Tab-separated table of C-alpha atoms in Angstrom:
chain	number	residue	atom	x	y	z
A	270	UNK	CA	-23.382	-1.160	-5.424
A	271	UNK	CA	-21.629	-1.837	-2.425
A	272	UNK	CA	-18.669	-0.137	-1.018
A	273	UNK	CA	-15.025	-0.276	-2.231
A	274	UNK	CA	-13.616	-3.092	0.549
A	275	UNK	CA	-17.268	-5.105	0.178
A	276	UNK	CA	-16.396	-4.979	-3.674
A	277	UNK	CA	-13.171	-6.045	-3.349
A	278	UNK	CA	-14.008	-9.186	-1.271
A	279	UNK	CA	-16.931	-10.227	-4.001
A	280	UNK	CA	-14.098	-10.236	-6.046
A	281	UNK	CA	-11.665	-11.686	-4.679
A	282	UNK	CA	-14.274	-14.106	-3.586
A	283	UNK	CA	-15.080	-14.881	-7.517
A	284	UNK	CA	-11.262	-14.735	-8.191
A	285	UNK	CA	-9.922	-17.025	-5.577
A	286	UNK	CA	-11.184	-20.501	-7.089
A	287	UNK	CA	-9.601	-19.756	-10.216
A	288	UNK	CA	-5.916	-19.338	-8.800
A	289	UNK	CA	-3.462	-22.506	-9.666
A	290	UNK	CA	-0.669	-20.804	-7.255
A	291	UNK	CA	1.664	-18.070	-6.947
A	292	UNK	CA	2.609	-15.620	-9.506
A	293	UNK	CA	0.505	-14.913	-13.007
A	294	UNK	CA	-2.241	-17.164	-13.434
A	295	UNK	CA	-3.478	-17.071	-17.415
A	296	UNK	CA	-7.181	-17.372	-17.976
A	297	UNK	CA	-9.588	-18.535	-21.128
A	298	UNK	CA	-9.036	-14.548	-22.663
A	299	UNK	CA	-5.797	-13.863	-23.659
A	300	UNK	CA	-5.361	-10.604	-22.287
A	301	UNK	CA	-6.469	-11.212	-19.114
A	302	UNK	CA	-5.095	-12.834	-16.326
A	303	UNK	CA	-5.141	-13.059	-12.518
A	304	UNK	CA	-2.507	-12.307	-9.635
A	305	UNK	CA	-1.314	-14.067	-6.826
A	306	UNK	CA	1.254	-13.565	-3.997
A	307	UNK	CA	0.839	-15.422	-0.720
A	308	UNK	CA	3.699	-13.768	0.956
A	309	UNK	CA	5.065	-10.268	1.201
A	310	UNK	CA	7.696	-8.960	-1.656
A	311	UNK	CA	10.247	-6.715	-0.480
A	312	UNK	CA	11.044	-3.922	-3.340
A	313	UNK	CA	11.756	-5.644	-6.476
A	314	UNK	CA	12.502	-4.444	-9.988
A	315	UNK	CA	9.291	-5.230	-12.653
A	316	UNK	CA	8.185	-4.536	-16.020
A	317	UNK	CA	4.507	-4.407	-17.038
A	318	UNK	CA	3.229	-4.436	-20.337
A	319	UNK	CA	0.501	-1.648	-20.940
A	320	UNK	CA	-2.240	-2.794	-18.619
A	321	UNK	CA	-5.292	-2.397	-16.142
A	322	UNK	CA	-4.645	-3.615	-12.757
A	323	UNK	CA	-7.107	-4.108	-10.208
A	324	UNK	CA	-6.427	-5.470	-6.709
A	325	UNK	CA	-9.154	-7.356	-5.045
A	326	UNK	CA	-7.479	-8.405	-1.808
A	327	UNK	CA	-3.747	-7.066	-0.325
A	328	UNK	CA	-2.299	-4.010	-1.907
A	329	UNK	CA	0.727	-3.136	-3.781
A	330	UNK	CA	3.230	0.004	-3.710
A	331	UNK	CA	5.149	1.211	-7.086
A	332	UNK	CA	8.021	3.123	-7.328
A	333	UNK	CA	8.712	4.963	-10.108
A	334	UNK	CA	12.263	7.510	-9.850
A	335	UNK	CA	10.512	10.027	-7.160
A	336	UNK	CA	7.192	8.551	-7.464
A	337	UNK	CA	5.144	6.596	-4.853
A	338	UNK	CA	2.494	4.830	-6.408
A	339	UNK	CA	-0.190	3.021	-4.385
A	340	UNK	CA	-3.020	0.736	-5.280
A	341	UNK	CA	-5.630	-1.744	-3.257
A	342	UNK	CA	-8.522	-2.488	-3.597
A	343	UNK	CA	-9.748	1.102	-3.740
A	344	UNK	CA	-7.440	1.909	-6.610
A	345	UNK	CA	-6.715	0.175	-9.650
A	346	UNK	CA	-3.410	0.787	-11.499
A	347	UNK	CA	-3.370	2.176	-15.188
A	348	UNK	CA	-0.111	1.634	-16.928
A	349	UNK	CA	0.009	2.882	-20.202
A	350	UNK	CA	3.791	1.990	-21.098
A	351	UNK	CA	6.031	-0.496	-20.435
A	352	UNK	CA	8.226	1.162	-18.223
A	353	UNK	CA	11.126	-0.483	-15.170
A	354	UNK	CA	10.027	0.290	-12.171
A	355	UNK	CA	10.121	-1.370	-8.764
A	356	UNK	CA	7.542	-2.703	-6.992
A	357	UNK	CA	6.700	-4.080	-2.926
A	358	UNK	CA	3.531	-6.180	-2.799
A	359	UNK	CA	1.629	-6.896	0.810
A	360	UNK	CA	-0.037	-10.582	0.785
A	361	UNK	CA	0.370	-13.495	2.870
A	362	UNK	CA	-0.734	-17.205	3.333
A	363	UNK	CA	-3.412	-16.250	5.307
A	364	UNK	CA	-4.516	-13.137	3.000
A	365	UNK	CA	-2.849	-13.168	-0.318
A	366	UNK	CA	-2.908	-10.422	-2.620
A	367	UNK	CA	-5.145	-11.518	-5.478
A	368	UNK	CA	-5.939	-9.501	-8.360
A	369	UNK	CA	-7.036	-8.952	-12.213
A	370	UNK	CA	-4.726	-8.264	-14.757
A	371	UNK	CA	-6.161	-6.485	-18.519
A	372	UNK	CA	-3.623	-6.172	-21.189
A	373	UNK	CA	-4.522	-3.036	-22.912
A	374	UNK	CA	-4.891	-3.872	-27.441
A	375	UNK	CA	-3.617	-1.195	-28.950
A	376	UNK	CA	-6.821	-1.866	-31.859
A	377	UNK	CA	-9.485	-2.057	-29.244
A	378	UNK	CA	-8.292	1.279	-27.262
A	379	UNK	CA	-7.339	2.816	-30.728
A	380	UNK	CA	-11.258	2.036	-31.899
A	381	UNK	CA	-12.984	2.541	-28.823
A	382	UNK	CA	-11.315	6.174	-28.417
A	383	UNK	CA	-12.250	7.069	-31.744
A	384	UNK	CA	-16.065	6.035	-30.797
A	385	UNK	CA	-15.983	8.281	-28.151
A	386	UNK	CA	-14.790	11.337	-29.788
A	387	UNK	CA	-13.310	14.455	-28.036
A	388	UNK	CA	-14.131	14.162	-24.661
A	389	UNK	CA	-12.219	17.596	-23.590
A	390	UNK	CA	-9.627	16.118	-21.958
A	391	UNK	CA	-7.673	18.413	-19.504
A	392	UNK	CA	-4.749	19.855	-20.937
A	393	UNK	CA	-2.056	18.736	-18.325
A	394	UNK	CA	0.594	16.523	-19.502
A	395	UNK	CA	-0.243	12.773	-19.077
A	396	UNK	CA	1.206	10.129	-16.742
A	397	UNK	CA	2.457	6.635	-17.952
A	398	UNK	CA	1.755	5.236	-14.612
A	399	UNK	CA	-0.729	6.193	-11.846
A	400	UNK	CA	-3.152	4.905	-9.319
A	401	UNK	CA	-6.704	5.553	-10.296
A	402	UNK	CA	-9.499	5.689	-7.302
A	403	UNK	CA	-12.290	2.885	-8.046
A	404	UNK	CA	-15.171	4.161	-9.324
A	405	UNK	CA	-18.594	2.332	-9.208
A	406	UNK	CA	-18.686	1.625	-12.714
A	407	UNK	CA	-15.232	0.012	-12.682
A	408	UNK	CA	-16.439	-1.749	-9.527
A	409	UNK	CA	-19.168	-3.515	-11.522
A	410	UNK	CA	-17.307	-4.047	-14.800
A	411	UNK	CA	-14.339	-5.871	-13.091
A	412	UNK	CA	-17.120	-8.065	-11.228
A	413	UNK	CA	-19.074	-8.941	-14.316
A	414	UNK	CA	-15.407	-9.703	-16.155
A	415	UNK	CA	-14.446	-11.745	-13.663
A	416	UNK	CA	-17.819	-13.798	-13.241
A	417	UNK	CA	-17.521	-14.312	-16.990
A	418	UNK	CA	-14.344	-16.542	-16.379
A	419	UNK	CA	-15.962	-19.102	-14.449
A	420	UNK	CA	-18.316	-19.778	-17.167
A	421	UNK	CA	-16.849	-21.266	-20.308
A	422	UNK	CA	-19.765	-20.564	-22.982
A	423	UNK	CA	-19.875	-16.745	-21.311
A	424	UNK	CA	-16.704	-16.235	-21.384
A	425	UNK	CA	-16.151	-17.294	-25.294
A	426	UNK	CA	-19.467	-15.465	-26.088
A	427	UNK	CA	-19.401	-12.219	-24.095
A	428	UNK	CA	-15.844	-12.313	-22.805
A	429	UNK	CA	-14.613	-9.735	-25.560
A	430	UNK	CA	-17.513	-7.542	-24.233
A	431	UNK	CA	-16.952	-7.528	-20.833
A	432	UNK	CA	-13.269	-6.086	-21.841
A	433	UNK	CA	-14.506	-3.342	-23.956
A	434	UNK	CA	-16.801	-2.130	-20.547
A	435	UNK	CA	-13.341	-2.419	-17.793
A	436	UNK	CA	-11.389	-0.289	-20.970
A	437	UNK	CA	-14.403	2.028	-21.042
A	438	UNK	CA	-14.216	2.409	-17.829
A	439	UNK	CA	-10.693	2.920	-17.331
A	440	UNK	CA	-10.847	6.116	-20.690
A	441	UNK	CA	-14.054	7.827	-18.717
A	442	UNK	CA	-11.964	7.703	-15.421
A	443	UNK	CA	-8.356	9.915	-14.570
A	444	UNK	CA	-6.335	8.631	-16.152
A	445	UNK	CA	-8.433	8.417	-19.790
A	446	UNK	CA	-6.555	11.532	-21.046
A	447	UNK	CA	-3.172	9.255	-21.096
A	448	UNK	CA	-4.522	5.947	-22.592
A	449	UNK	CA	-6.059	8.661	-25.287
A	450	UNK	CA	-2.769	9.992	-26.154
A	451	UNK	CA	-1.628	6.558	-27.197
A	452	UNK	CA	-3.973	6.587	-29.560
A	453	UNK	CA	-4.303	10.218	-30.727
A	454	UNK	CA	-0.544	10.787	-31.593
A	455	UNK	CA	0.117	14.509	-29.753
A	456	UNK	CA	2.307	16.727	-28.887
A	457	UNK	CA	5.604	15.526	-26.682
A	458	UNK	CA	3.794	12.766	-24.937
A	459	UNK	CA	3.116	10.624	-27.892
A	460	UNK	CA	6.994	11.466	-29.271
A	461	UNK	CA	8.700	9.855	-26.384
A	462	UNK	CA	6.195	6.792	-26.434
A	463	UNK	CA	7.106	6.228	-30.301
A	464	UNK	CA	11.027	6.019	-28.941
A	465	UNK	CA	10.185	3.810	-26.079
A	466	UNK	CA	8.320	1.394	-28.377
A	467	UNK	CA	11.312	1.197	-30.846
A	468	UNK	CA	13.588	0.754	-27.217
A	469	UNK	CA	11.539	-2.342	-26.400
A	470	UNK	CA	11.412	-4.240	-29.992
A	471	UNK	CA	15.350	-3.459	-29.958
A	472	UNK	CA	16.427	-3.459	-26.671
A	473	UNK	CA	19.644	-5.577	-27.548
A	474	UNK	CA	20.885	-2.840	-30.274
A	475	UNK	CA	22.713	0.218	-28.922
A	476	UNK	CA	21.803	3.889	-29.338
A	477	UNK	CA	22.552	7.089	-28.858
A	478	UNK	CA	20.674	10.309	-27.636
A	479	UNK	CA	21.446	11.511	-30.904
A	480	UNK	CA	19.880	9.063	-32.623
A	481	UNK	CA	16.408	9.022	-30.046
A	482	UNK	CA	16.345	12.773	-30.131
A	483	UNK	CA	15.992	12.741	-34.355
A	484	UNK	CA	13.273	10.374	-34.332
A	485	UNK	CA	11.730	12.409	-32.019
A	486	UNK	CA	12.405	15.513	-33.807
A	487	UNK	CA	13.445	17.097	-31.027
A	488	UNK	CA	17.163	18.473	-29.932
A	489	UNK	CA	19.130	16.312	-27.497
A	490	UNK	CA	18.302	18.509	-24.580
A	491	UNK	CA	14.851	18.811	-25.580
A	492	UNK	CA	14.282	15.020	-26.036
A	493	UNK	CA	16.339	14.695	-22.596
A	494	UNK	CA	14.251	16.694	-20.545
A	495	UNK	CA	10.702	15.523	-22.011
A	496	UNK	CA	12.088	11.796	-21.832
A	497	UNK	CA	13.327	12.021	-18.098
A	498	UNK	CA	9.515	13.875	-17.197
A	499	UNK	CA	7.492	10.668	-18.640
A	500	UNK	CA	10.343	8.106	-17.636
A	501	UNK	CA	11.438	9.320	-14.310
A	502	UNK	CA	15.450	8.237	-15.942
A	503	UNK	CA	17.788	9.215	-18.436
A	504	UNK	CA	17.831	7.261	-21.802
A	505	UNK	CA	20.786	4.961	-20.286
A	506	UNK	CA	19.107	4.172	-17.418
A	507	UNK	CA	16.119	2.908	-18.914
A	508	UNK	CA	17.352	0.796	-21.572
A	509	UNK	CA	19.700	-0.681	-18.895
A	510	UNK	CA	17.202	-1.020	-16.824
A	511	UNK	CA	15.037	-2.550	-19.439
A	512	UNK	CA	18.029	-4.708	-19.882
A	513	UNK	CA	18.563	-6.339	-16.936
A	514	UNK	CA	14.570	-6.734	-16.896
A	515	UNK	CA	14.814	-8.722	-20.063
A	516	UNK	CA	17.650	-10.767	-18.957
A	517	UNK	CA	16.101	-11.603	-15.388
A	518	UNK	CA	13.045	-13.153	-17.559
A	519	UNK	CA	15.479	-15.044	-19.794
A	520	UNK	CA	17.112	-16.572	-16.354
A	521	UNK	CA	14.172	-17.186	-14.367
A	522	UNK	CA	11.818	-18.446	-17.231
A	523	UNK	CA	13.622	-19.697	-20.457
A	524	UNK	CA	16.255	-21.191	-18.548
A	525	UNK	CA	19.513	-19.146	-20.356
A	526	UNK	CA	22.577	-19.192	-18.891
A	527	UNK	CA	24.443	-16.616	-17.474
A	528	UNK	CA	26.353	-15.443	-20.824
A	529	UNK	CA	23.325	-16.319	-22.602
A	530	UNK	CA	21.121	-14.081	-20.985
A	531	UNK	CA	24.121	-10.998	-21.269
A	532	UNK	CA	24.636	-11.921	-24.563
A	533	UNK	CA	20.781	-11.893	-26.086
A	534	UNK	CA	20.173	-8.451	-23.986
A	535	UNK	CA	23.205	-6.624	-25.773
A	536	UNK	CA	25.850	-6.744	-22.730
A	537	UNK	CA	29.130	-7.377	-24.549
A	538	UNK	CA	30.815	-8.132	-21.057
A	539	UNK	CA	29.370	-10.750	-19.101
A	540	UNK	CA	31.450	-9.394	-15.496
A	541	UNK	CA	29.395	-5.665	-16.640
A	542	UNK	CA	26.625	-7.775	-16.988
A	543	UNK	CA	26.738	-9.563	-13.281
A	544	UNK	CA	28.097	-6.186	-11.667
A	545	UNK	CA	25.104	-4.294	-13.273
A	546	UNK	CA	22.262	-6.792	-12.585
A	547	UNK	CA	23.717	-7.376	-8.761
A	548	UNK	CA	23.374	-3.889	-8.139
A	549	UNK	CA	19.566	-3.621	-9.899
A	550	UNK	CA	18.698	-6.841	-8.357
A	551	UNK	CA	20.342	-7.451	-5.300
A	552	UNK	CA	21.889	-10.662	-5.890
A	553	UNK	CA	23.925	-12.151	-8.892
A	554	UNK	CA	22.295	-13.374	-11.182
A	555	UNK	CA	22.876	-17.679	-10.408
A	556	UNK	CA	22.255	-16.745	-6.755
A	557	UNK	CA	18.844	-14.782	-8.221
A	558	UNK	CA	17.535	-17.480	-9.595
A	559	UNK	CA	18.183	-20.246	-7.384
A	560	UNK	CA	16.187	-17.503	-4.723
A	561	UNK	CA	13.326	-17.032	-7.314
A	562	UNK	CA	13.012	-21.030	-8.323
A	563	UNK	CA	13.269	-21.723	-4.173
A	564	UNK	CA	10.103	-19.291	-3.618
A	565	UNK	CA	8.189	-21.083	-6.360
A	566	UNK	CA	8.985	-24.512	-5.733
């Protein structure tokens, strides 16, 4: 196989054709899609869905509280939450930063880690979100996935396949021991994901530590403590944070309104609303979009 930065221009080479522009480019399999970003973007707040992300060309740097998280073409990115975090991605006209995107199903990784039985997994607790170094066998599964998307009859034959090897992959490698707790249901870990998943269908209702800490069946400081280690934030800050996430995708891509956007996220006060997502974001929120729209047009 050849070495990581040959690997990563075969596939960025296979990648490239299939690009229609900027931003997240869907392909024929739903849970895969490709990345593009022909300029450089300073430090910006993002959410991404439980996912495998492999850069082929450029390189991206997430932040995460007090965490520094790199990945290029020599590390992929395994995200096993949804969690706000902020993000600064390195591309430009000349060299964008392209990249494959695989949405992890909670059925495929819940099957395929029951096929694989215990594996002895190291005992140290595991992270939502870390940069995994590319392994040969990840090198080659990527490559064969994303070959399989220029041809239509492969990729609606063998496509499903060619996920199950970049998941297998990912489990063998680092960070296996946290996609496994998804599925496995321990201990602390697995607690604080069932709160987060009940954050993100209800983001808009309102909730107390109280009420996370007793479905987690853990004491206030308990559930505090164990949900600031995964999340690097307090409660607040996340499902603000999550928030403001929500309502930036409302402005930018359904085309709500200001007081829409507060309203359908849970703000009650649409000045909170403005103050809070100017200070996540920057900018107010009109002034946001009409930046965002301007980059994209």
């Amino acid at each position: 196989m050849a070495s990581t930065p040959q690997a990563g221009n075969a596939l960025a080479a296979v990648i490239a054709p299939l690009i229609k522009g900027d931003g997240i480019n869907d392909t024929p399999l739903p849970s895969v899609s490709l990345l593009c970003l022909s300029r450089h973007q300073v430090r910006t707040p993002l959410l991404y869905e439980p996912s495998l992300t492999i850069i082929a060309q450029g390189r991206k740097m997430g932040y995460l509280g007090d965490r520094e998280i790199y990945y290029d073409p020599g590390h992929y990115l395994v995200q096993t939450l949804p969690l706000p975090f902020e993000c600064e991605t390195y591309g430009s006209p000349e060299a964008p930063l392209l990249g494959i995107s695989v949405r992890l199903d909670p059925a495929l990784l819940s099957e395929m880690v029951t096929a694989m039985g215990n594996t002895g997994d190291h005992a140290q607790a595991p992270l939502p979100m870390a940069s995994v170094a590319m392994t040969e066998g990840m090198q080659e599964a990527v490559l064969r996935l994303a070959r399989t998307l220029n041809e239509a009859v492969e990729c609606s034959t063998m496509g499903t396949a060619r996920i199950r090897d970049v998941v297998f992959e990912a489990l063998k490698g680092e960070q296996g021991p946290a996609l496994r707790a998804l599925v496995l249901g321990h201990g602390n870990y697995s607690r604080i994901v069932q709160v987060l998943s009940k954050l993100h269908r209800h983001f808009a209702d309102d909730f107390s530590v109280e009420q996370l800490a007793a479905q987690a069946n853990m004491s206030p400081s308990t559930f505090h403590h164990h949900f600031k280690q995964i999340t690097r934030s307090s409660p607040a800050q996340y499902l603000k944070r999550l928030r403001l996430i929500k309502a930036q995708q409302l402005l930018l891509q359904d085309n709500h309104n200001v007081n829409q956007a507060a309203a359908a996220v849970g703000y009650r006060s649409v000045p909170q609303f403005s103050r809070d997502y100017k200070r996540y974001f920057g900018e107010p929120p009109l002034q946001h979009r009409r930046q965002e729209q301007a980059l994209r047009a």
